[in-house]
Short mmCIF file of C-alpha atoms in Angstrom, two decimals:
data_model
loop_
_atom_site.label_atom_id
_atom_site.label_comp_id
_atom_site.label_asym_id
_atom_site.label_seq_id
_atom_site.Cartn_x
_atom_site.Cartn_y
_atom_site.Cartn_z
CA UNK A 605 -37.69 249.02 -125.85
CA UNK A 606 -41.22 248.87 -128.40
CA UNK A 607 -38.09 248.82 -131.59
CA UNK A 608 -36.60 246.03 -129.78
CA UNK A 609 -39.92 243.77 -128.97
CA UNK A 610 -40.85 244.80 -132.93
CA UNK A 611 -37.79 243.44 -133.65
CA UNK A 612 -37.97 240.46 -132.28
CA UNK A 613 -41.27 240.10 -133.29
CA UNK A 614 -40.53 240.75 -137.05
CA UNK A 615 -37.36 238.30 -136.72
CA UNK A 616 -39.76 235.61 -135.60
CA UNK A 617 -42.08 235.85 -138.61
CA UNK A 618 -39.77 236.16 -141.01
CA UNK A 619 -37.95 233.10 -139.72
CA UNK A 620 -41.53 231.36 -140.05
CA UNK A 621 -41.93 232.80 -143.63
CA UNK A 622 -38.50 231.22 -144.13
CA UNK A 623 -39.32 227.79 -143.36
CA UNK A 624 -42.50 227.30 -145.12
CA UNK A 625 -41.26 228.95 -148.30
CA UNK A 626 -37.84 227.17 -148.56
CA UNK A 627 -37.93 227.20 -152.11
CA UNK A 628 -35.54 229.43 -154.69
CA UNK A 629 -36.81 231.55 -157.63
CA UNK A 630 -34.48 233.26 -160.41
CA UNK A 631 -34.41 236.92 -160.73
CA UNK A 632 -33.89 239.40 -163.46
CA UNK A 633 -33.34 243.00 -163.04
CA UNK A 634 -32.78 245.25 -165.60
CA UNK A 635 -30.48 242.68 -168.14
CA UNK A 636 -28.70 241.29 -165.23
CA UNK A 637 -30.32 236.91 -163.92
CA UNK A 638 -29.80 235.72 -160.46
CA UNK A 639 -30.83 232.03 -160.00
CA UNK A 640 -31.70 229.84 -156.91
CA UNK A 641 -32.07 232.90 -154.90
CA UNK A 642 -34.72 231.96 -151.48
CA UNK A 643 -37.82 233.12 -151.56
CA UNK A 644 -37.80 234.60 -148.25
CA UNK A 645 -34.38 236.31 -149.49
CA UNK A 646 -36.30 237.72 -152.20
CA UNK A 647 -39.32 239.17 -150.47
CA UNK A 648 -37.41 240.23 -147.38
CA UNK A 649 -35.13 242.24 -149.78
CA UNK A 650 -38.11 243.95 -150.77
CA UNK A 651 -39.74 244.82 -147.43
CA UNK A 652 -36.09 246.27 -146.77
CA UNK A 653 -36.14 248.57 -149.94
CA UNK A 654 -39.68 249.41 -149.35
CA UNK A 655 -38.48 250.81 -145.83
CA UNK A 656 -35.60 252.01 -147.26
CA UNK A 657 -37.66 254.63 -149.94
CA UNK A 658 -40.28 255.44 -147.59
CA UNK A 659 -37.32 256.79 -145.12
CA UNK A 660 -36.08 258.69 -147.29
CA UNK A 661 -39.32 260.27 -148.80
CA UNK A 662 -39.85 260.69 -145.27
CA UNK A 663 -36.88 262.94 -144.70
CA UNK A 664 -37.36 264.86 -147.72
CA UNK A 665 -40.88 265.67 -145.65
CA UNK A 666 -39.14 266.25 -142.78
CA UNK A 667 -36.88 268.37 -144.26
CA UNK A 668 -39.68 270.62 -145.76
CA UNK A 669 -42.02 270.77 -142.23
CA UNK A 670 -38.56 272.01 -140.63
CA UNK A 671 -38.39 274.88 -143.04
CA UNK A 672 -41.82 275.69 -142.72
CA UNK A 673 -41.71 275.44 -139.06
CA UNK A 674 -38.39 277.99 -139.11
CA UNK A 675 -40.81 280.82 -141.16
CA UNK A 676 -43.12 280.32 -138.67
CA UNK A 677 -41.20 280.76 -135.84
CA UNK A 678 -39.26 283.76 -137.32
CA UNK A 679 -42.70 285.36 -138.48
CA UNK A 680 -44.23 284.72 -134.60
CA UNK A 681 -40.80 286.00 -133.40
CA UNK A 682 -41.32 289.50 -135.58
CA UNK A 683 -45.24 289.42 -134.49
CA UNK A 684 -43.97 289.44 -131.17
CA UNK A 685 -41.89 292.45 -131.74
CA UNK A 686 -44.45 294.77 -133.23
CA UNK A 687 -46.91 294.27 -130.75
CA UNK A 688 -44.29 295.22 -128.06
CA UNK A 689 -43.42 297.99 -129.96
CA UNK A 690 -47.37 298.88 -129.80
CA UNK A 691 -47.41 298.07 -126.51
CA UNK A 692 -44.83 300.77 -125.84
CA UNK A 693 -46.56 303.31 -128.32
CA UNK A 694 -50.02 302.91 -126.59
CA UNK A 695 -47.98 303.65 -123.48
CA UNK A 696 -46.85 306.75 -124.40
CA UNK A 697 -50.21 307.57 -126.13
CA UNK A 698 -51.56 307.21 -122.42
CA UNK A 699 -48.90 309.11 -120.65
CA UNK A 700 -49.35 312.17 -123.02
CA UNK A 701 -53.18 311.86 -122.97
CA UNK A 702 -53.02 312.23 -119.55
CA UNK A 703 -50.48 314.83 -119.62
CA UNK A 704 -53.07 316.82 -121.79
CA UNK A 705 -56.01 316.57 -119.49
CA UNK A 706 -53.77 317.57 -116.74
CA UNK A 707 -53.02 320.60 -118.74
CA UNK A 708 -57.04 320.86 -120.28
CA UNK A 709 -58.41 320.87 -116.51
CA UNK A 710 -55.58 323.44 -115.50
CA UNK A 711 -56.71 325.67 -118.80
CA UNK A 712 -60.65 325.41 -117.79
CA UNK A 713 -60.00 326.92 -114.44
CA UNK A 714 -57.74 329.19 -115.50
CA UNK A 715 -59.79 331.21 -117.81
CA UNK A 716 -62.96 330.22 -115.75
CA UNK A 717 -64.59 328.84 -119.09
CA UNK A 718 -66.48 325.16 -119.25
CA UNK A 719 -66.61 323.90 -122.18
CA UNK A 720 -70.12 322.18 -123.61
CA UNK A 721 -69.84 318.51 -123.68
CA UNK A 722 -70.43 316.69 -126.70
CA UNK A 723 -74.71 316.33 -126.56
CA UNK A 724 -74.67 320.05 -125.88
CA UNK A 725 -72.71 320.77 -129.36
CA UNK A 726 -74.63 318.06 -131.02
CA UNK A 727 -77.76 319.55 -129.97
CA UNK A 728 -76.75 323.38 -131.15
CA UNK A 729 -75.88 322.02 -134.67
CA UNK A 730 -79.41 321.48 -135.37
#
């Protein structure tokens, strides 16, 4: 609906250019002379082209943000993976620590031996 009221819009003025400049110019491009072309011919030919190359510098812009966008993605989508792989590692890190205390406690009544805690070491080093 806006591209149609800008439309419109744009129609309207360049009708109004169209009147008040009513007169023709020639034209030479490259070796090649155009005569009595309108003025507002002439200048809305070049508002045209002027879209025209900024379109398509746009999509060349476009084009690179979509390939940069795809690394991205695939480098989130690999991020993604390791840290489920660490997930799962940490897991089983946790699983088998506990496993070991299980097995630590079962040792220390066992044998009837407590070990010194870490202060108690740090203090007989000295």
């Amino acid at each position: 609906m806006e591209i149609l009221i800008i439309a419109v819009i744009s129609g309207i003025g360049i009708a109004y250019f169209a009147t008040q400049n009513p007169m023709t110019v020639p034209v030479t491009i490259a070796s090649y002379h155009f005569f009595d072309i309108p003025l507002y011919i002439l200048v809305t030919g070049a508002l045209l082209f002027g879209l025209l190359v900024a379109w398509i510098i746009s999509l060349f812009s476009a084009f690179g943000n979509s390939i940069l966008f795809h690394k991205q993605s695939s480098r989130i989508e690999k991020d993604n993976k390791i840290i489920e792989d660490l997930i799962k590692k940490v897991h089983e890190l946790e699983v088998e620590n506990a496993r070991l205390r299980e097995k630590s406690v079962h040792v220390q009544t066992v044998d009837g031996y407590e070990r010194p805690s870490l202060l108690t070491k740090f203090r007989h080093s000295f």
